[in-house]
CSV table of C-alpha atoms and ligand atoms in Angstrom, one decimal:
chain,number,residue,atom,x,y,z
A,1,UNK,CA,115.0,108.3,106.6
A,2,UNK,CA,113.5,105.2,108.1
A,3,UNK,CA,109.9,105.2,108.8
A,4,UNK,CA,109.2,101.5,108.9
A,5,UNK,CA,105.8,102.2,107.6
A,6,UNK,CA,103.6,99.2,107.2
A,7,UNK,CA,101.3,101.3,105.0
A,8,UNK,CA,103.6,100.4,102.0
A,9,UNK,CA,104.0,96.7,102.6
A,10,UNK,CA,101.1,95.8,100.4
A,11,UNK,CA,102.4,97.4,97.2
A,12,UNK,CA,104.6,95.8,94.5
A,13,UNK,CA,108.4,96.3,94.4
A,14,UNK,CA,108.3,99.0,91.7
A,15,UNK,CA,105.9,101.1,93.7
A,16,UNK,CA,107.5,100.4,97.0
A,17,UNK,CA,110.9,101.5,95.8
A,18,UNK,CA,109.4,105.0,95.2
A,19,UNK,CA,107.4,105.3,98.3
A,20,UNK,CA,109.3,103.5,101.0
A,21,UNK,CA,112.4,104.4,103.0
A,22,UNK,CA,112.5,108.2,102.5
A,23,UNK,CA,110.5,110.6,104.6
A,24,UNK,CA,110.7,114.1,103.0
A,25,UNK,CA,109.7,115.5,106.4
A,26,UNK,CA,113.2,114.6,107.6
A,27,UNK,CA,114.9,116.5,104.7
A,28,UNK,CA,113.1,119.9,104.9
A,29,UNK,CA,110.3,118.6,102.6
A,30,UNK,CA,112.7,118.1,99.7
A,31,UNK,CA,111.4,115.6,97.1
A,32,UNK,CA,114.7,113.9,96.9
A,33,UNK,CA,116.8,113.1,100.0
A,34,UNK,CA,119.5,115.5,101.1
A,35,UNK,CA,123.1,114.2,101.3
A,36,UNK,CA,124.3,114.2,104.9
A,37,UNK,CA,128.0,114.5,104.7
A,38,UNK,CA,128.7,114.4,108.4
A,39,UNK,CA,131.2,112.0,110.0
A,40,UNK,CA,129.6,112.3,113.5
A,41,UNK,CA,126.2,113.0,115.1
A,42,UNK,CA,125.3,115.2,118.0
A,43,UNK,CA,123.5,113.7,121.0
A,44,UNK,CA,120.8,115.7,122.8
A,45,UNK,CA,122.0,114.2,126.2
A,46,UNK,CA,124.6,111.9,127.7
A,47,UNK,CA,121.8,109.4,128.3
A,48,UNK,CA,120.9,109.4,124.6
A,49,UNK,CA,124.5,108.7,123.7
A,50,UNK,CA,124.6,105.8,126.2
A,51,UNK,CA,121.3,104.4,124.9
A,52,UNK,CA,122.5,104.7,121.2
A,53,UNK,CA,125.7,102.8,122.0
A,54,UNK,CA,123.8,100.1,123.9
A,55,UNK,CA,121.6,99.4,120.9
A,56,UNK,CA,124.4,99.6,118.3
A,57,UNK,CA,126.7,97.3,120.3
A,58,UNK,CA,123.8,94.8,120.9
A,59,UNK,CA,123.7,95.3,124.7
A,60,UNK,CA,120.0,96.0,124.5
A,61,UNK,CA,117.4,95.3,121.9
A,62,UNK,CA,115.7,98.3,120.3
A,63,UNK,CA,112.0,98.7,121.1
A,64,UNK,CA,109.7,97.6,118.2
A,65,UNK,CA,110.1,100.2,115.4
A,66,UNK,CA,112.9,102.0,117.2
A,67,UNK,CA,116.1,102.8,115.4
A,68,UNK,CA,119.2,103.7,117.3
A,69,UNK,CA,120.2,107.4,117.1
A,70,UNK,CA,123.0,108.0,114.6
A,71,UNK,CA,126.4,107.9,116.2
A,72,UNK,CA,129.2,107.9,113.7
A,73,UNK,CA,129.1,107.5,109.9
A,74,UNK,CA,131.3,104.4,109.8
A,75,UNK,CA,128.4,102.6,111.5
A,76,UNK,CA,125.5,104.2,109.6
A,77,UNK,CA,124.3,107.5,108.3
A,78,UNK,CA,121.0,108.9,107.0
A,79,UNK,CA,121.9,108.1,103.3
A,80,UNK,CA,122.9,104.5,104.1
A,81,UNK,CA,119.6,104.0,106.0
A,82,UNK,CA,117.5,105.5,103.2
A,83,UNK,CA,119.2,103.3,100.7
A,84,UNK,CA,119.0,100.2,102.8
A,85,UNK,CA,115.3,100.7,103.4
A,86,UNK,CA,114.6,101.5,99.7
A,87,UNK,CA,116.4,98.5,98.4
A,88,UNK,CA,114.6,95.9,100.5
A,89,UNK,CA,111.3,95.8,98.5
A,90,UNK,CA,113.3,95.1,95.3
A,91,UNK,CA,114.4,91.7,96.8
A,92,UNK,CA,111.2,89.7,97.5
A,93,UNK,CA,111.5,87.8,100.8
A,94,UNK,CA,113.9,90.3,102.3
A,95,UNK,CA,113.7,92.0,105.7
A,96,UNK,CA,116.8,94.1,105.8
A,97,UNK,CA,119.9,95.1,103.8
A,98,UNK,CA,123.4,96.4,104.4
A,99,UNK,CA,125.3,98.6,101.9
A,100,UNK,CA,129.1,98.5,101.3
A,101,UNK,CA,131.7,100.4,99.3
A,102,UNK,CA,132.1,97.7,96.6
A,103,UNK,CA,130.7,94.3,95.7
A,104,UNK,CA,133.8,92.6,97.0
A,105,UNK,CA,133.3,94.4,100.4
A,106,UNK,CA,129.8,93.0,100.6
A,107,UNK,CA,130.9,89.5,99.7
A,108,UNK,CA,133.8,89.6,102.1
A,109,UNK,CA,131.7,91.0,105.0
A,110,UNK,CA,128.9,88.5,104.4
A,111,UNK,CA,131.3,85.6,104.5
A,112,UNK,CA,133.2,86.8,107.5
A,113,UNK,CA,129.9,87.2,109.3
A,114,UNK,CA,129.3,83.5,109.2
A,115,UNK,CA,132.7,81.8,108.8
A,116,UNK,CA,134.5,80.3,111.8
A,117,UNK,CA,138.2,79.1,112.0
A,118,UNK,CA,138.1,75.4,110.9
A,119,UNK,CA,134.8,76.0,109.1
A,120,UNK,CA,134.1,75.3,105.5
A,121,UNK,CA,132.4,77.1,102.6
A,122,UNK,CA,131.0,75.2,99.7
A,123,UNK,CA,131.1,77.3,96.5
A,124,UNK,CA,130.3,77.0,92.8
A,125,UNK,CA,133.0,77.5,90.2
A,126,UNK,CA,133.7,79.6,88.3
A,127,UNK,CA,133.1,82.4,90.8
A,128,UNK,CA,133.9,86.1,90.2
A,129,UNK,CA,137.7,86.2,90.2
A,130,UNK,CA,137.9,88.4,93.3
A,131,UNK,CA,135.6,86.1,95.2
A,132,UNK,CA,137.8,83.0,94.3
A,133,UNK,CA,140.8,85.0,95.4
A,134,UNK,CA,139.1,85.8,98.7
A,135,UNK,CA,138.3,82.2,99.5
A,136,UNK,CA,141.9,81.2,98.7
A,137,UNK,CA,143.1,84.1,100.9
A,138,UNK,CA,141.1,82.7,103.8
A,139,UNK,CA,142.4,79.2,103.5
A,140,UNK,CA,145.6,79.7,105.4
A,141,UNK,CA,143.5,81.4,108.1
A,142,UNK,CA,141.7,78.1,108.7
A,143,UNK,CA,138.8,78.2,106.4
A,144,UNK,CA,138.2,75.3,104.0
A,145,UNK,CA,137.0,76.1,100.6
A,146,UNK,CA,135.1,73.3,98.8
A,147,UNK,CA,134.6,74.1,95.0
A,148,UNK,CA,131.9,72.5,92.9
A,149,UNK,CA,131.5,72.9,89.2
A,150,UNK,CA,128.5,75.2,88.3
A,151,UNK,CA,125.4,73.3,87.1
A,152,UNK,CA,126.5,70.0,88.7
A,153,UNK,CA,123.5,69.6,91.1
A,154,UNK,CA,124.4,66.1,92.3
A,155,UNK,CA,128.0,67.1,93.1
A,156,UNK,CA,126.7,70.2,94.9
A,157,UNK,CA,124.3,68.1,97.0
A,158,UNK,CA,127.1,65.7,97.9
A,159,UNK,CA,129.6,68.5,98.7
A,160,UNK,CA,127.2,70.1,101.1
A,161,UNK,CA,126.2,66.8,102.7
A,162,UNK,CA,129.8,65.8,103.4
A,163,UNK,CA,131.1,69.3,104.4
A,164,UNK,CA,132.4,69.4,108.0
A,165,UNK,CA,131.6,72.4,110.1
A,166,UNK,CA,129.8,73.9,107.1
A,167,UNK,CA,129.3,77.7,107.6
A,168,UNK,CA,128.3,78.9,104.2
A,169,UNK,CA,127.2,77.8,100.7
A,170,UNK,CA,128.1,80.4,98.2
A,171,UNK,CA,126.5,80.2,94.7
A,172,UNK,CA,127.0,82.5,91.7
A,173,UNK,CA,124.3,81.9,89.1
A,174,UNK,CA,124.5,82.3,86.2
A,175,UNK,CA,128.2,81.8,86.2
A,176,UNK,CA,130.5,84.3,84.4
A,177,UNK,CA,131.1,84.2,81.4
A,178,UNK,CA,129.5,80.9,80.5
A,179,UNK,CA,126.1,81.6,82.0
A,180,UNK,CA,125.9,78.1,83.5
A,181,UNK,CA,123.1,78.0,86.0
A,182,UNK,CA,122.9,76.4,89.5
A,183,UNK,CA,119.6,75.3,91.0
A,184,UNK,CA,119.3,77.6,94.0
A,185,UNK,CA,116.3,75.9,95.5
A,186,UNK,CA,117.9,72.5,95.4
A,187,UNK,CA,121.1,73.8,97.0
A,188,UNK,CA,119.1,75.5,99.7
A,189,UNK,CA,117.3,72.3,100.4
A,190,UNK,CA,120.6,70.4,100.8
A,191,UNK,CA,121.9,73.2,103.1
A,192,UNK,CA,118.7,73.0,105.2
A,193,UNK,CA,119.3,69.2,105.7
A,194,UNK,CA,122.8,69.8,107.0
A,195,UNK,CA,123.0,69.8,110.8
A,196,UNK,CA,125.2,73.0,110.8
A,197,UNK,CA,122.5,74.9,108.9
A,198,UNK,CA,125.0,76.8,106.7
A,199,UNK,CA,124.0,80.2,105.4
A,200,UNK,CA,123.1,80.1,101.7
A,201,UNK,CA,124.4,83.1,99.9
A,202,UNK,CA,123.8,83.9,96.2
A,203,UNK,CA,125.8,86.4,94.2
A,204,UNK,CA,122.8,87.8,92.3
A,205,UNK,CA,124.7,90.5,90.4
A,206,UNK,CA,123.8,89.1,86.9
A,207,UNK,CA,120.1,88.6,87.1
A,208,UNK,CA,118.9,90.3,90.2
A,209,UNK,CA,117.0,92.1,91.6
A,210,UNK,CA,114.7,92.1,88.6
A,211,UNK,CA,114.8,88.6,87.1
A,212,UNK,CA,116.0,86.2,89.9
A,213,UNK,CA,114.8,86.1,93.5
A,214,UNK,CA,117.1,83.8,95.6
A,215,UNK,CA,115.4,84.5,99.0
A,216,UNK,CA,112.1,83.1,97.6
A,217,UNK,CA,114.1,80.0,96.6
A,218,UNK,CA,115.4,79.4,100.1
A,219,UNK,CA,118.6,81.4,100.2
A,220,UNK,CA,119.5,83.5,103.2
A,221,UNK,CA,121.4,86.3,101.6
A,222,UNK,CA,121.4,87.9,98.1
A,223,UNK,CA,124.7,89.6,97.3
A,224,UNK,CA,125.3,92.3,94.8
A,225,UNK,CA,128.0,94.2,93.1
A,226,UNK,CA,126.0,97.5,93.0
A,227,UNK,CA,128.6,98.6,90.5
A,228,UNK,CA,126.8,96.7,87.8
A,229,UNK,CA,123.0,96.7,87.1
A,230,UNK,CA,122.0,98.4,90.3
A,231,UNK,CA,124.3,101.4,89.7
A,232,UNK,CA,123.7,101.0,86.0
A,233,UNK,CA,125.7,104.0,84.7
A,234,UNK,CA,129.3,102.6,85.1
A,235,UNK,CA,130.0,105.5,87.5
A,236,UNK,CA,130.1,104.2,91.0
A,237,UNK,CA,131.4,101.3,93.0
A,238,UNK,CA,129.0,99.8,95.5
A,239,UNK,CA,128.0,96.5,97.2
A,240,UNK,CA,124.8,95.3,98.8
A,241,UNK,CA,123.8,92.3,101.0
A,242,UNK,CA,120.1,91.7,101.3
A,243,UNK,CA,119.0,89.3,103.9
A,244,UNK,CA,116.0,87.2,104.8
A,245,UNK,CA,116.6,87.6,108.6
A,246,UNK,CA,117.4,90.7,110.5
A,247,UNK,CA,119.9,88.8,112.7
A,248,UNK,CA,122.2,88.0,109.8
A,249,UNK,CA,122.1,91.5,108.5
A,250,UNK,CA,122.9,92.8,112.0
A,251,UNK,CA,125.9,90.5,112.1
A,252,UNK,CA,127.1,91.9,108.8
A,253,UNK,CA,126.6,95.4,110.0
A,254,UNK,CA,128.7,94.7,113.1
A,255,UNK,CA,131.5,93.4,110.9
A,256,UNK,CA,131.1,96.5,108.7
A,257,UNK,CA,131.4,98.7,111.8
A,258,UNK,CA,134.8,97.0,112.4
A,259,UNK,CA,136.1,96.9,108.8
A,260,UNK,CA,135.0,100.4,107.9
A,261,UNK,CA,133.6,99.4,104.5
A,262,UNK,CA,130.2,101.1,104.5
A,263,UNK,CA,129.1,103.0,101.4
A,264,UNK,CA,129.7,106.8,101.7
A,265,UNK,CA,126.8,109.3,101.7
A,266,UNK,CA,127.3,110.6,98.2
A,267,UNK,CA,127.5,107.1,96.7
A,268,UNK,CA,124.4,106.1,98.7
A,269,UNK,CA,122.5,109.0,97.2
A,270,UNK,CA,123.6,108.1,93.7
A,271,UNK,CA,122.8,104.4,94.0
A,272,UNK,CA,119.5,105.4,95.7
A,273,UNK,CA,118.5,107.5,92.7
A,274,UNK,CA,119.2,104.5,90.4
A,275,UNK,CA,116.9,102.0,92.1
A,276,UNK,CA,113.6,103.0,90.6
A,277,UNK,CA,114.9,102.5,87.1
A,278,UNK,CA,116.7,99.2,87.6
A,279,UNK,CA,113.9,97.1,86.3
A,280,UNK,CA,113.3,99.5,83.3
A,281,UNK,CA,116.9,99.3,82.4
A,282,UNK,CA,117.3,95.5,82.9
A,283,UNK,CA,114.1,94.8,80.9
A,284,UNK,CA,115.4,96.8,78.0
A,285,UNK,CA,118.9,95.3,78.2
A,286,UNK,CA,117.4,91.8,78.4
A,287,UNK,CA,115.2,92.4,75.3
A,288,UNK,CA,118.2,93.8,73.4
A,289,UNK,CA,120.4,90.9,74.4
A,290,UNK,CA,117.8,88.3,73.4
A,291,UNK,CA,117.3,89.9,70.0
A,292,UNK,CA,121.1,90.1,69.4
A,293,UNK,CA,121.9,86.6,70.7
A,294,UNK,CA,119.1,85.0,68.7
A,295,UNK,CA,120.1,86.9,65.5
A,296,UNK,CA,123.8,85.9,65.8
A,297,UNK,CA,123.0,82.2,66.6
A,298,UNK,CA,124.4,80.1,63.7
A,299,UNK,CA,126.6,82.8,62.3
A,300,UNK,CA,129.4,81.2,60.2
A,301,UNK,CA,132.2,82.8,62.2
A,302,UNK,CA,130.8,81.5,65.6
A,303,UNK,CA,131.0,78.0,67.1
A,304,UNK,CA,128.4,79.0,69.7
A,305,UNK,CA,126.2,81.8,71.1
A,306,UNK,CA,125.7,81.3,74.8
A,307,UNK,CA,122.4,82.8,76.1
A,308,UNK,CA,119.7,81.3,78.3
A,309,UNK,CA,117.0,81.2,75.5
A,310,UNK,CA,119.5,79.2,73.4
A,311,UNK,CA,120.4,76.6,76.1
A,312,UNK,CA,120.4,73.1,74.7
A,313,UNK,CA,121.1,71.1,77.8
A,314,UNK,CA,117.7,70.0,79.2
A,315,UNK,CA,118.8,70.5,82.9
A,316,UNK,CA,120.1,74.0,82.2
A,317,UNK,CA,116.9,74.8,80.3
A,318,UNK,CA,114.9,73.5,83.3
A,319,UNK,CA,116.8,75.6,85.8
A,320,UNK,CA,116.5,78.7,83.6
A,321,UNK,CA,112.7,78.3,83.2
A,322,UNK,CA,112.2,77.6,86.9
A,323,UNK,CA,114.3,80.3,88.5
A,324,UNK,CA,114.7,83.2,86.1
A,325,UNK,CA,111.9,85.5,84.9
A,326,UNK,CA,113.9,86.8,81.9
A,327,UNK,CA,117.3,85.8,80.3
A,328,UNK,CA,119.1,89.0,81.1
A,329,UNK,CA,121.5,91.4,79.4
A,330,UNK,CA,124.6,89.3,79.0
A,331,UNK,CA,125.6,86.9,76.4
A,332,UNK,CA,128.8,85.3,75.1
A,333,UNK,CA,130.0,84.3,71.7
A,334,UNK,CA,132.7,81.8,70.8
A,335,UNK,CA,134.7,82.3,67.7
A,336,UNK,CA,135.7,79.4,65.4
A,337,UNK,CA,138.9,81.3,64.6
A,338,UNK,CA,139.9,81.5,68.3
A,339,UNK,CA,141.7,84.4,69.9
A,340,UNK,CA,142.8,86.0,66.6
A,341,UNK,CA,139.2,86.1,65.3
A,342,UNK,CA,137.9,87.4,68.7
A,343,UNK,CA,140.5,90.2,68.7
A,344,UNK,CA,139.6,91.1,65.1
A,345,UNK,CA,136.0,91.4,66.1
A,346,UNK,CA,136.8,93.5,69.2
A,347,UNK,CA,139.1,95.8,67.2
A,348,UNK,CA,136.4,96.4,64.6
A,349,UNK,CA,133.4,97.3,66.8
A,350,UNK,CA,132.3,100.9,66.4
A,351,UNK,CA,129.4,101.2,68.9
A,352,UNK,CA,130.2,98.6,71.5
A,353,UNK,CA,133.3,99.4,73.6
A,354,UNK,CA,135.9,97.2,74.9
A,355,UNK,CA,135.9,97.2,78.8
A,356,UNK,CA,135.5,94.9,81.7
A,357,UNK,CA,132.5,95.4,84.0
A,358,UNK,CA,128.9,95.1,82.9
A,359,UNK,CA,125.4,96.3,83.6
A,360,UNK,CA,125.8,99.8,82.4
A,361,UNK,CA,123.7,101.7,79.9
A,362,UNK,CA,126.3,101.3,77.2
A,363,UNK,CA,127.3,98.0,75.5
A,364,UNK,CA,130.6,96.7,76.7
A,365,UNK,CA,132.6,93.7,75.4
A,366,UNK,CA,135.6,91.8,76.7
A,367,UNK,CA,137.8,88.8,76.0
A,368,UNK,CA,137.7,86.9,79.4
A,369,UNK,CA,140.6,84.6,78.9
A,370,UNK,CA,143.1,87.4,78.4
A,371,UNK,CA,141.5,89.9,80.9
A,372,UNK,CA,139.0,89.1,83.7
A,373,UNK,CA,139.8,85.4,83.8
A,374,UNK,CA,143.6,85.6,83.1
A,375,UNK,CA,144.4,84.6,86.7
A,376,UNK,CA,142.9,81.1,86.2
A,377,UNK,CA,145.0,78.1,85.5
A,378,UNK,CA,144.8,76.1,82.3
A,379,UNK,CA,142.6,73.3,83.9
A,380,UNK,CA,140.4,75.9,85.6
A,381,UNK,CA,139.8,77.7,82.3
A,382,UNK,CA,139.0,74.4,80.5
A,383,UNK,CA,136.7,73.2,83.2
A,384,UNK,CA,134.8,76.5,83.3
A,385,UNK,CA,134.5,76.8,79.5
A,386,UNK,CA,136.6,79.9,79.1
A,387,UNK,CA,138.1,79.3,75.6
A,388,UNK,CA,140.5,81.3,73.4
A,389,UNK,CA,137.6,82.5,71.2
A,390,UNK,CA,135.1,83.5,73.9
A,391,UNK,CA,133.9,87.1,74.0
A,392,UNK,CA,131.4,88.4,76.7
A,393,UNK,CA,129.0,91.1,75.8
A,394,UNK,CA,127.1,93.2,78.3
A,395,UNK,CA,124.3,94.7,76.3
A,396,UNK,CA,123.2,98.3,76.9
A,397,UNK,CA,120.1,100.3,76.1
A,398,UNK,CA,121.0,101.4,72.6
A,399,UNK,CA,118.7,100.6,69.7
A,400,UNK,CA,119.3,96.9,69.2
A,401,UNK,CA,119.3,97.3,65.4
A,402,UNK,CA,122.3,99.6,65.5
A,403,UNK,CA,124.1,97.1,67.8
A,404,UNK,CA,123.3,94.2,65.5
A,405,UNK,CA,124.6,96.2,62.5
A,406,UNK,CA,127.8,96.9,64.5
A,407,UNK,CA,128.3,93.2,65.4
A,408,UNK,CA,127.6,92.1,61.8
A,409,UNK,CA,130.1,94.6,60.3
A,410,UNK,CA,132.7,93.6,62.9
A,411,UNK,CA,132.1,89.9,62.1
A,412,UNK,CA,132.4,90.6,58.4
A,413,UNK,CA,135.8,92.2,59.0
A,414,UNK,CA,137.4,89.1,60.4
B,1,LIG,C1,131.8,92.9,89.6
B,1,LIG,C2,131.4,91.7,90.3
B,1,LIG,C3,131.8,91.5,91.7
B,1,LIG,C4,132.7,92.5,92.4
B,1,LIG,O1,132.1,93.7,92.6
B,1,LIG,P1,132.9,95.1,92.8
B,1,LIG,O2,131.8,96.1,92.9
B,1,LIG,O3,133.7,95.3,91.6
B,1,LIG,O4,133.7,94.9,94.0
B,1,LIG,C5,131.3,90.4,92.3
B,1,LIG,N1,130.5,89.5,91.7
B,1,LIG,C6,130.2,89.6,90.4
B,1,LIG,C7,129.3,88.6,89.8
B,1,LIG,C8,130.6,90.7,89.7
B,1,LIG,O5,130.2,90.8,88.4
């Protein structure tokens, strides 16, 4: 559990993730944390219970380095604390993190920690479908959603500048499934000039925590569907919010106490065990995806291959080079033959499977227009570039030559 040990602050993320956050002395010396499946915690005295509640409810500030005694597992538990401490070093510029039982739970809780009735949230489109649904759900409750098309930096500056009672700026970059990028630093600068000082939140699921570091670019919160690359094995649902300031994370935790959407001990343990390999996996997935995307570029069945190293728009190239260390494990292909060709391709794949979600060890493919993006209206689909022939591919860690052979035989079968 938490030993906020300064001894490990001077090492790099990949080392810190293995050395920080877990004290074997608190788990009978076991090399891996135990799983604490308790719903409630025993106090040594009534005074201790009173003190723990005073800290948890914010009546008193903890002493430097002090952590409130555990009370009840909806608030926190040893495995959530270990996971939160261990994930912080993976996000440069972070001070604290809060874990949730899904990515949507993290996004909802982060937004509700900063939104006020009558307040506005400026957001890039397309966003993950669930997130768009959440913003539309909040509108009748008095929240104003202000959409801006991804990659349109001028429109984003202007939307932020003119937003009244602006509580949050929510970016998702790269966008799904077109990989259009938004300049995080520029958006954060616009937000910093706004008198309301809106919180800048970035859904960093696609390229973080390995290849894109929003907090270093001025964002306040980095949000994750831990279900994807962090979890990495397509076997858990999880969400994480990682913050630059302790205050904001504490606000999210107090909402989490109320909503009851903390990540449970077993899932925390699982996600915890995946953290040290996230950069290994993502590096391999990115290398595989780059080889595949570049090999398929120009194929006679395809009208385009969408991948950051193949960007043609100078502004998109500039953003990619400035804010992403590597291009990542996702790419999309657009079929000249539209939906029929896309479906033929999907039907004929032998290694890559057809499923939504992404970021797992295995290669997954999907047809966004008929699945993940089927809730969008015609104009929304057109504006976000989700065409009939578009297929999204989440590349796994298989040998890339086998994947390429699989894609080539499925393309030949159209
Ligand atoms: C999957 C996903 C989410 C939602 O996460 P869940 O863990 O499914 O709740 C949010 N944002 C992005 C970019 C995603 O890919």
